[in-house]
Coordinates of N, CA and C in Angstrom, one line a residue:
Chain A
A1 N 158.4 121.2 103.3 CA 158.5 122.1 104.5 C 157.5 121.6 105.6
Q2 N 158.0 121.7 106.8 CA 157.1 121.2 107.9 C 156.0 122.2 108.1
S3 N 154.8 121.7 108.5 CA 153.7 122.6 108.8 C 152.7 121.9 109.8
V4 N 151.9 122.7 110.4 CA 150.9 122.3 111.4 C 149.6 122.9 111.1
A5 N 148.5 122.1 111.2 CA 147.2 122.6 111.0 C 146.4 122.4 112.2
Q6 N 145.7 123.4 112.7 CA 144.7 123.3 113.8 C 143.4 123.7 113.1
P7 N 142.6 122.8 112.7 CA 141.4 123.1 111.9 C 140.3 123.9 112.6
E8 N 140.4 123.9 113.9 CA 139.3 124.6 114.6 C 139.9 125.9 115.3
D9 N 139.3 127.0 115.0 CA 139.7 128.2 115.7 C 139.2 128.3 117.1
Q10 N 138.0 127.7 117.3 CA 137.4 127.7 118.6 C 136.8 126.4 118.9
V11 N 136.9 125.9 120.2 CA 136.3 124.7 120.7 C 135.5 125.1 122.0
N12 N 134.3 124.8 122.0 CA 133.5 125.0 123.2 C 133.1 123.7 123.8
V13 N 133.2 123.6 125.1 CA 132.9 122.3 125.8 C 132.3 122.6 127.2
A14 N 131.4 121.8 127.6 CA 130.8 122.0 128.9 C 131.8 121.4 130.0
E15 N 131.8 122.1 131.1 CA 132.6 121.6 132.2 C 132.3 120.2 132.6
G16 N 133.3 119.3 132.8 CA 133.0 117.9 133.1 C 133.0 117.0 131.9
N17 N 132.8 117.6 130.7 CA 132.8 116.8 129.5 C 134.2 116.6 129.0
P18 N 134.4 115.5 128.2 CA 135.7 115.3 127.6 C 136.0 116.4 126.5
L19 N 137.2 116.7 126.3 CA 137.6 117.7 125.3 C 138.6 117.2 124.4
T20 N 138.6 117.6 123.1 CA 139.6 117.3 122.1 C 139.9 118.5 121.3
V21 N 141.2 118.8 121.2 CA 141.7 119.9 120.3 C 142.5 119.2 119.3
K22 N 142.2 119.5 118.0 CA 142.8 118.7 116.9 C 144.0 119.4 116.4
C23 N 144.9 118.5 115.9 CA 146.2 119.0 115.3 C 146.6 117.9 114.2
T24 N 146.9 118.4 113.0 CA 147.5 117.5 112.1 C 148.8 118.2 111.6
Y25 N 149.7 117.4 111.1 CA 151.0 117.9 110.7 C 151.5 117.4 109.4
S26 N 152.5 118.0 108.9 CA 153.1 117.6 107.6 C 154.6 117.7 107.7
V27 N 155.4 116.6 107.6 CA 156.8 116.6 107.7 C 157.4 115.7 106.6
S28 N 158.7 115.8 106.4 CA 159.3 114.9 105.5 C 159.9 113.7 106.1
G29 N 160.3 113.8 107.4 CA 160.9 112.7 108.1 C 160.0 112.4 109.3
N30 N 160.6 112.0 110.4 CA 159.9 111.8 111.6 C 159.6 113.1 112.4
P31 N 158.5 113.2 113.1 CA 158.2 114.4 113.8 C 158.5 114.4 115.2
Y32 N 158.9 115.5 115.8 CA 158.8 115.8 117.2 C 157.6 116.7 117.3
L33 N 156.7 116.4 118.2 CA 155.4 117.1 118.4 C 155.2 117.6 119.8
F34 N 154.7 118.8 119.9 CA 154.5 119.5 121.1 C 153.2 120.2 121.2
W35 N 152.7 120.3 122.4 CA 151.5 121.1 122.7 C 151.9 122.2 123.8
Y36 N 151.5 123.4 123.5 CA 151.7 124.5 124.4 C 150.3 125.2 124.7
V37 N 150.2 125.8 125.9 CA 149.0 126.5 126.2 C 149.4 128.0 126.6
Q38 N 148.5 128.9 126.2 CA 148.8 130.3 126.4 C 147.6 130.9 127.2
Y39 N 147.8 131.3 128.4 CA 146.7 132.0 129.2 C 146.9 133.5 128.9
P40 N 145.9 134.3 129.1 CA 145.9 135.7 129.0 C 147.1 136.3 129.8
N41 N 147.9 137.2 129.2 CA 149.0 137.9 129.8 C 150.0 136.9 130.4
R42 N 150.1 135.7 129.9 CA 151.1 134.8 130.3 C 151.9 134.3 129.1
G43 N 153.1 133.8 129.3 CA 153.8 133.2 128.2 C 153.3 131.8 127.9
L44 N 153.7 131.3 126.7 CA 153.4 130.0 126.4 C 153.9 129.0 127.4
Q45 N 153.1 128.0 127.8 CA 153.5 127.0 128.7 C 153.5 125.6 128.1
F46 N 154.6 124.9 128.3 CA 154.7 123.5 127.7 C 153.7 122.6 128.4
L47 N 153.0 121.8 127.6 CA 152.0 120.8 128.2 C 152.6 119.4 128.0
L48 N 153.0 119.0 126.8 CA 153.4 117.7 126.6 C 154.1 117.6 125.3
K49 N 154.8 116.5 125.0 CA 155.5 116.3 123.8 C 155.6 114.8 123.4
Y50 N 155.7 114.5 122.1 CA 155.9 113.2 121.6 C 157.3 113.2 120.9
I51 N 158.1 112.3 121.3 CA 159.4 112.2 120.6 C 159.5 110.9 120.0
T52 N 159.3 109.8 120.8 CA 159.3 108.5 120.3 C 158.7 107.6 121.3
G53 N 158.4 106.4 120.9 CA 157.9 105.4 121.9 C 156.4 105.4 121.9
D54 N 155.8 105.3 123.1 CA 154.4 105.1 123.3 C 153.6 106.2 122.6
N55 N 152.6 105.8 121.8 CA 151.8 106.8 121.0 C 151.0 107.7 121.9
L56 N 150.6 107.3 123.1 CA 149.8 108.0 124.0 C 150.8 108.7 125.0
V57 N 150.7 110.0 125.0 CA 151.6 110.8 125.8 C 150.8 111.6 126.9
K58 N 151.2 111.5 128.1 CA 150.5 112.2 129.2 C 151.3 113.4 129.6
G59 N 150.6 114.5 129.9 CA 151.3 115.7 130.2 C 150.7 116.4 131.5
S60 N 150.9 117.7 131.5 CA 150.5 118.5 132.7 C 149.0 118.7 132.7
Y61 N 148.5 118.9 133.9 CA 147.1 119.3 134.2 C 146.1 118.3 133.7
G62 N 146.5 117.0 133.6 CA 145.6 116.0 133.2 C 145.4 115.8 131.7
F63 N 146.2 116.6 130.9 CA 146.1 116.5 129.4 C 146.9 115.3 128.9
E64 N 146.4 114.8 127.8 CA 147.2 113.7 127.1 C 147.0 114.0 125.6
A65 N 147.8 113.3 124.8 CA 147.7 113.4 123.3 C 148.1 112.1 122.7
E66 N 147.5 111.8 121.6 CA 147.8 110.6 120.9 C 148.4 110.8 119.6
F67 N 149.6 110.3 119.4 CA 150.3 110.4 118.1 C 149.8 109.3 117.2
N68 N 149.3 109.7 116.0 CA 148.8 108.8 115.0 C 149.5 109.0 113.7
K69 N 150.5 108.1 113.4 CA 151.4 108.4 112.3 C 150.6 108.2 111.0
S70 N 149.7 107.3 110.9 CA 149.0 107.1 109.6 C 148.1 108.2 109.3
Q71 N 147.5 108.9 110.3 CA 146.7 110.0 110.1 C 147.4 111.4 110.2
T72 N 148.7 111.3 110.5 CA 149.5 112.5 110.8 C 148.8 113.4 111.7
S73 N 148.4 112.9 112.8 CA 147.6 113.7 113.8 C 148.2 113.6 115.2
F74 N 148.0 114.6 116.0 CA 148.5 114.6 117.4 C 147.4 115.4 118.2
H75 N 146.2 114.8 118.3 CA 145.1 115.5 119.0 C 145.3 115.6 120.5
L76 N 145.0 116.7 121.1 CA 145.1 116.9 122.5 C 143.8 116.5 123.2
K77 N 143.8 115.8 124.3 CA 142.6 115.4 124.9 C 142.7 115.5 126.4
K78 N 141.5 115.6 127.0 CA 141.3 115.6 128.5 C 140.0 115.0 128.8
P79 N 140.0 114.0 129.7 CA 138.7 113.3 130.0 C 137.6 114.2 130.6
S80 N 138.0 115.2 131.4 CA 137.0 116.0 132.1 C 137.5 117.4 132.1
A81 N 136.8 118.3 131.3 CA 137.3 119.7 131.2 C 136.9 120.5 132.5
L82 N 137.8 121.4 132.7 CA 137.6 122.4 133.8 C 137.5 123.8 133.2
V83 N 136.8 124.7 133.9 CA 136.7 126.1 133.4 C 138.1 126.7 133.3
S84 N 138.9 126.3 134.2 CA 140.3 126.9 134.2 C 141.1 126.4 133.0
D85 N 140.6 125.4 132.3 CA 141.4 125.0 131.1 C 141.1 125.9 129.9
S86 N 140.2 126.9 130.1 CA 140.0 127.9 129.0 C 141.2 128.7 128.7
A87 N 141.7 128.6 127.5 CA 142.9 129.2 127.1 C 143.1 129.0 125.6
L88 N 144.3 129.4 125.1 CA 144.7 129.3 123.7 C 145.7 128.1 123.6
Y89 N 145.4 127.2 122.8 CA 146.3 126.0 122.7 C 147.0 125.9 121.3
F90 N 148.3 125.7 121.4 CA 149.1 125.6 120.2 C 149.8 124.3 120.0
C91 N 149.7 123.7 118.8 CA 150.4 122.5 118.5 C 151.6 122.9 117.7
A92 N 152.7 122.2 117.9 CA 154.0 122.6 117.2 C 154.7 121.3 116.8
V93 N 155.4 121.4 115.7 CA 156.2 120.3 115.1 C 157.6 120.7 114.7
R94 N 158.4 119.7 114.9 CA 159.8 119.8 114.4 C 160.1 118.6 113.5
D95 N 160.4 118.9 112.2 CA 160.7 117.8 111.3 C 162.2 117.4 111.5
M96 N 162.3 116.0 111.7 CA 163.6 115.5 112.0 C 164.3 115.0 110.8
A97 N 163.8 115.2 109.6 CA 164.4 114.8 108.3 C 165.7 115.6 108.2
P98 N 166.8 114.9 107.7 CA 168.1 115.6 107.5 C 168.0 116.9 106.6
T99 N 167.0 116.9 105.8 CA 166.8 118.1 104.9 C 166.0 119.2 105.5
A100 N 165.6 119.0 106.8 CA 164.7 120.0 107.4 C 165.4 121.3 107.8
G101 N 166.7 121.3 107.8 CA 167.5 122.4 108.2 C 167.4 122.6 109.7
N102 N 167.6 123.8 110.2 CA 167.8 124.1 111.6 C 166.6 124.8 112.3
T103 N 165.5 125.0 111.5 CA 164.3 125.6 112.1 C 163.8 124.8 113.3
P104 N 163.7 125.4 114.5 CA 163.4 124.6 115.6 C 161.9 124.1 115.7
L105 N 161.0 124.9 115.8 CA 159.6 124.5 116.0 C 158.7 125.4 115.1
V106 N 157.8 124.7 114.4 CA 156.8 125.4 113.7 C 155.4 125.3 114.4
F107 N 154.8 126.4 114.6 CA 153.5 126.4 115.4 C 152.3 126.4 114.5
G108 N 151.2 125.9 115.0 CA 149.9 126.1 114.3 C 149.4 127.5 114.8
K109 N 148.2 127.8 114.2 CA 147.6 129.1 114.5 C 146.9 129.2 115.8
G110 N 146.7 128.0 116.4 CA 146.1 128.0 117.8 C 144.6 127.7 117.7
T111 N 144.1 127.2 118.8 CA 142.7 126.9 119.0 C 142.3 127.4 120.4
R112 N 141.3 128.3 120.3 CA 140.8 128.8 121.6 C 139.8 127.8 122.2
L113 N 140.1 127.4 123.4 CA 139.2 126.5 124.1 C 138.4 127.3 125.1
S114 N 137.1 127.1 125.1 CA 136.3 127.7 126.1 C 135.5 126.6 126.8
V115 N 135.7 126.6 128.1 CA 135.0 125.6 128.9 C 133.9 126.3 129.7
I116 N 132.7 125.9 129.5 CA 131.5 126.6 130.0 C 131.0 125.9 131.2
A117 N 130.8 126.6 132.3 CA 130.3 126.0 133.6 C 128.9 125.6 133.5
Chain B
D1 N 162.2 134.9 140.5 CA 161.6 134.3 139.3 C 162.7 133.7 138.4
T2 N 162.8 132.4 138.2 CA 163.9 131.9 137.4 C 163.4 131.6 136.0
G3 N 162.3 132.1 135.5 CA 161.9 131.8 134.2 C 162.6 132.8 133.2
V4 N 162.1 132.7 131.9 CA 162.6 133.6 130.9 C 162.1 135.0 131.1
S5 N 162.9 136.0 131.1 CA 162.5 137.3 131.4 C 162.7 138.2 130.1
Q6 N 161.7 139.0 129.8 CA 161.8 139.9 128.6 C 161.5 141.3 129.0
N7 N 162.3 142.2 128.5 CA 162.1 143.6 128.7 C 162.3 144.4 127.5
P8 N 161.5 145.5 127.3 CA 160.4 145.8 128.1 C 159.2 144.9 127.8
R9 N 158.1 145.0 128.6 CA 156.9 144.2 128.3 C 156.1 144.9 127.2
H10 N 156.2 146.2 127.2 CA 155.4 146.9 126.1 C 156.3 148.0 125.6
K11 N 156.2 148.3 124.3 CA 157.0 149.4 123.6 C 156.1 150.0 122.6
I12 N 155.9 151.3 122.7 CA 155.2 152.0 121.6 C 156.3 153.0 121.0
T13 N 156.4 152.9 119.7 CA 157.4 153.7 119.0 C 156.8 154.3 117.7
K14 N 157.4 155.4 117.3 CA 157.0 156.0 116.0 C 157.7 155.3 114.9
R15 N 157.0 155.2 113.8 CA 157.5 154.6 112.6 C 158.8 155.3 112.2
G16 N 159.8 154.4 111.9 CA 161.1 154.9 111.5 C 162.1 154.9 112.6
Q17 N 161.6 154.8 113.9 CA 162.6 154.7 115.0 C 163.1 153.3 115.2
N18 N 164.2 153.2 115.9 CA 164.8 151.9 116.2 C 164.4 151.5 117.6
V19 N 164.2 150.2 117.7 CA 163.9 149.6 119.1 C 164.8 148.4 119.3
T20 N 165.0 148.2 120.6 CA 165.8 147.0 121.1 C 165.1 146.3 122.2
F21 N 165.0 145.0 122.1 CA 164.4 144.2 123.1 C 165.5 143.3 123.8
R22 N 165.2 143.0 125.0 CA 166.2 142.2 125.7 C 165.5 140.9 126.2
C23 N 166.2 139.8 126.2 CA 165.7 138.5 126.7 C 166.8 137.9 127.6
D24 N 166.4 137.6 128.8 CA 167.3 136.8 129.7 C 166.7 135.4 129.9
P25 N 167.4 134.5 129.3 CA 166.9 133.1 129.4 C 167.1 132.5 130.8
I26 N 166.6 131.3 130.9 CA 166.8 130.5 132.1 C 168.3 130.2 132.2
S27 N 168.8 130.4 133.4 CA 170.2 130.2 133.6 C 170.7 128.9 133.1
E28 N 171.8 128.8 132.4 CA 172.4 127.6 131.9 C 171.7 127.0 130.7
H29 N 170.6 127.6 130.2 CA 170.0 127.2 129.0 C 170.9 127.6 127.8
N30 N 171.4 126.7 127.0 CA 172.3 127.0 126.0 C 171.6 127.5 124.7
R31 N 170.3 127.2 124.5 CA 169.6 127.6 123.3 C 168.7 128.7 123.6
L32 N 168.6 129.7 122.7 CA 167.7 130.8 122.9 C 167.0 131.1 121.5
Y33 N 165.7 131.3 121.6 CA 164.9 131.5 120.4 C 164.2 132.8 120.4
W34 N 164.0 133.4 119.2 CA 163.1 134.5 119.1 C 162.0 134.1 118.1
Y35 N 160.8 134.4 118.5 CA 159.6 134.2 117.7 C 158.8 135.5 117.7
R36 N 157.9 135.7 116.7 CA 157.0 136.8 116.6 C 155.6 136.2 116.5
Q37 N 154.7 136.9 117.2 CA 153.3 136.4 117.2 C 152.4 137.6 116.9
T38 N 151.6 137.5 115.9 CA 150.5 138.5 115.6 C 149.2 138.0 116.0
L39 N 148.2 138.9 116.1 CA 146.9 138.5 116.6 C 146.3 137.4 115.7
G40 N 145.8 136.3 116.3 CA 145.2 135.3 115.6 C 146.1 134.3 114.9
Q41 N 147.4 134.5 115.2 CA 148.4 133.6 114.6 C 149.2 132.9 115.7
G42 N 149.8 131.8 115.3 CA 150.8 131.2 116.2 C 152.1 131.8 116.1
P43 N 153.0 131.5 117.0 CA 154.3 132.1 117.0 C 155.1 131.7 115.7
E44 N 155.7 132.7 115.1 CA 156.5 132.5 113.9 C 158.0 132.6 114.2
F45 N 158.8 131.6 113.8 CA 160.2 131.6 114.1 C 160.9 132.7 113.5
L46 N 161.8 133.3 114.2 CA 162.7 134.4 113.7 C 164.1 133.9 113.6
T47 N 164.7 133.5 114.8 CA 166.1 133.1 114.8 C 166.4 132.4 116.1
Y48 N 167.5 131.7 116.1 CA 167.9 131.0 117.3 C 169.4 130.9 117.5
F49 N 169.8 130.8 118.7 CA 171.2 130.8 119.1 C 171.5 129.5 119.9
Q50 N 172.6 128.9 119.6 CA 173.2 127.9 120.5 C 174.4 128.5 121.1
N51 N 174.3 128.8 122.4 CA 175.4 129.6 123.1 C 175.4 130.9 122.4
E52 N 176.6 131.4 121.9 CA 176.6 132.7 121.3 C 176.5 132.6 119.8
A53 N 176.4 131.4 119.2 CA 176.3 131.3 117.8 C 174.9 131.4 117.3
Q54 N 174.7 132.2 116.3 CA 173.3 132.3 115.7 C 173.3 131.2 114.6
L55 N 172.5 130.2 114.8 CA 172.5 129.0 113.9 C 171.5 129.1 112.8
E56 N 170.4 129.8 113.0 CA 169.4 129.8 111.9 C 168.7 131.2 112.0
K57 N 168.4 131.7 110.8 CA 167.5 132.9 110.7 C 166.4 132.6 109.7
S58 N 165.2 133.0 110.0 CA 164.1 132.9 109.1 C 164.2 134.0 108.1
R59 N 163.5 133.6 106.9 CA 163.4 134.7 105.9 C 162.5 135.8 106.4
L60 N 161.8 135.6 107.5 CA 161.0 136.7 108.0 C 161.9 137.8 108.6
L61 N 163.2 137.4 108.9 CA 164.1 138.3 109.5 C 164.8 139.2 108.5
S62 N 164.2 140.3 108.2 CA 164.7 141.2 107.1 C 166.0 141.9 107.6
D63 N 166.6 142.6 106.7 CA 167.9 143.3 107.0 C 167.7 144.3 108.2
R64 N 166.5 144.7 108.4 CA 166.3 145.7 109.5 C 166.3 145.0 110.9
F65 N 166.3 143.7 110.9 CA 166.3 143.0 112.2 C 167.7 142.4 112.4
S66 N 168.1 142.6 113.7 CA 169.4 141.9 114.0 C 169.3 141.4 115.5
A67 N 169.9 140.3 115.7 CA 169.8 139.7 117.0 C 171.3 139.3 117.4
E68 N 171.5 139.4 118.7 CA 172.8 139.1 119.2 C 172.7 138.3 120.5
R69 N 173.7 137.5 120.8 CA 173.8 136.9 122.1 C 175.3 136.8 122.4
P70 N 175.8 138.0 122.8 CA 177.3 138.2 122.8 C 178.0 137.2 123.7
K71 N 177.5 136.8 124.8 CA 178.3 136.0 125.8 C 177.6 134.7 126.0
G72 N 176.6 134.4 125.2 CA 175.9 133.1 125.4 C 174.9 133.2 126.5
S73 N 174.6 134.4 127.0 CA 173.6 134.5 128.1 C 172.4 135.2 127.6
F74 N 172.3 136.6 127.9 CA 171.1 137.3 127.4 C 171.2 137.6 125.9
S75 N 170.1 137.9 125.3 CA 170.1 138.2 123.9 C 169.3 139.5 123.7
T76 N 169.7 140.2 122.6 CA 168.9 141.4 122.2 C 168.5 141.2 120.8
L77 N 167.3 141.8 120.5 CA 166.7 141.8 119.2 C 166.5 143.3 118.9
E78 N 167.1 143.8 117.8 CA 167.0 145.2 117.4 C 166.2 145.2 116.1
I79 N 165.3 146.2 116.0 CA 164.6 146.5 114.8 C 164.9 147.9 114.4
Q80 N 165.5 148.1 113.2 CA 165.8 149.4 112.8 C 164.7 149.9 111.8
R81 N 164.5 151.2 111.8 CA 163.5 151.9 110.9 C 162.2 151.1 111.0
T82 N 161.6 151.1 112.2 CA 160.4 150.3 112.3 C 159.3 150.7 111.4
E83 N 158.5 149.7 111.0 CA 157.4 149.9 110.2 C 156.1 149.4 110.9
Q84 N 155.0 149.9 110.5 CA 153.7 149.5 111.1 C 153.5 148.0 111.1
G85 N 154.0 147.3 110.1 CA 153.9 145.9 110.0 C 154.7 145.1 111.0
D86 N 155.6 145.9 111.7 CA 156.4 145.2 112.7 C 155.7 145.1 114.0
S87 N 154.5 145.7 114.1 CA 153.7 145.6 115.4 C 153.3 144.2 115.6
A88 N 153.7 143.7 116.8 CA 153.5 142.3 117.1 C 154.0 142.0 118.5
M89 N 153.8 140.8 119.0 CA 154.3 140.4 120.2 C 155.6 139.6 119.9
Y90 N 156.7 140.0 120.5 CA 158.0 139.3 120.2 C 158.3 138.4 121.4
L91 N 158.4 137.1 121.1 CA 158.6 136.1 122.2 C 160.0 135.6 122.2
C92 N 160.5 135.4 123.4 CA 161.8 134.8 123.5 C 161.6 133.4 124.3
A93 N 162.4 132.5 123.9 CA 162.3 131.2 124.6 C 163.7 130.6 124.8
S94 N 163.9 129.7 125.7 CA 165.2 129.1 125.9 C 165.0 127.6 126.2
S95 N 166.0 126.8 125.9 CA 166.0 125.4 126.2 C 167.4 124.9 126.5
L96 N 167.4 123.7 127.1 CA 168.7 123.1 127.4 C 169.0 121.9 126.6
G97 N 170.1 121.8 126.0 CA 170.5 120.6 125.3 C 170.9 120.8 123.9
R98 N 171.3 119.8 123.2 CA 171.7 119.9 121.9 C 170.7 119.4 120.8
G99 N 169.8 118.6 121.3 CA 168.8 118.1 120.3 C 167.6 118.9 120.3
Y100 N 166.6 118.6 119.4 CA 165.4 119.3 119.3 C 164.3 118.7 120.1
Y101 N 164.6 117.7 121.0 CA 163.5 117.1 121.7 C 163.2 117.7 123.1
T102 N 164.0 118.6 123.5 CA 163.8 119.3 124.7 C 162.8 120.5 124.5
E103 N 161.9 120.6 125.5 CA 160.9 121.7 125.3 C 161.5 123.0 125.6
A104 N 161.0 124.0 125.0 CA 161.4 125.4 125.2 C 160.5 126.1 126.2
F105 N 161.1 127.0 127.0 CA 160.4 127.8 128.0 C 160.3 129.2 127.5
F106 N 159.1 129.7 127.4 CA 158.8 131.0 126.9 C 158.7 132.1 127.9
G107 N 159.2 133.3 127.5 CA 158.9 134.5 128.3 C 157.5 135.0 128.0
Q108 N 157.2 136.1 128.7 CA 155.8 136.7 128.5 C 155.8 137.6 127.3
G109 N 156.9 137.9 126.7 CA 156.9 138.6 125.4 C 157.0 140.1 125.6
T110 N 157.4 140.8 124.5 CA 157.4 142.2 124.4 C 156.4 142.6 123.3
R111 N 155.4 143.4 123.7 CA 154.4 143.8 122.7 C 154.9 145.1 122.1
L112 N 155.1 145.1 120.8 CA 155.6 146.3 120.1 C 154.4 146.9 119.3
T113 N 154.2 148.2 119.5 CA 153.2 148.9 118.7 C 153.9 150.0 118.0
V114 N 153.8 150.0 116.7 CA 154.5 151.1 115.8 C 153.3 152.0 115.3
V115 N 153.5 153.3 115.7 CA 152.4 154.2 115.3 C 152.9 155.2 114.3

């Protein structure tokens, strides 16, 4: 069964410093990987995705993520954090193995990012 | 606003009552998803539709839950005989396409409180 782990419940970073939010996954076949962000009282917003091709994916608001197949990871990064980046971040995976059935996306538990001025 | 719309935003109900939520997806999006999110957890998949066909249901979706998308446009999620454990945020999302590579757009959710 497909699964996602976000090992950190909370990440604190100073404004202007680089940030990393970690995500590892488990699938039977090839993965489709997504990052979403959730601001208070807002719906989940799509940030970026990896489907195939270049392992470094660039997304909205200056975020990027690197797909690492050997480490089964898809960490979210940003070179310089902003206070406005403070939010809840979710990693999600879709297993593309033929045996994976029709379940669309499986989400991690989320990581709360706090950027301190 | 052309995003995914969910109504009501909040619902408080007594245990044992039935509730129904509505989701209006982005126009022309053929896929519609229902997820449930509890505090401190990520969204958990409940069910999804491609057009009017319900293609997958999670084991989380007990017999008390039913979802419909009668004309391939809006969808409803009904919970019968609500229990306190049903208290959660119910999220709806929609996407366009046949594959799983297109991102889903989420509504703001309906927060259900069962008292």
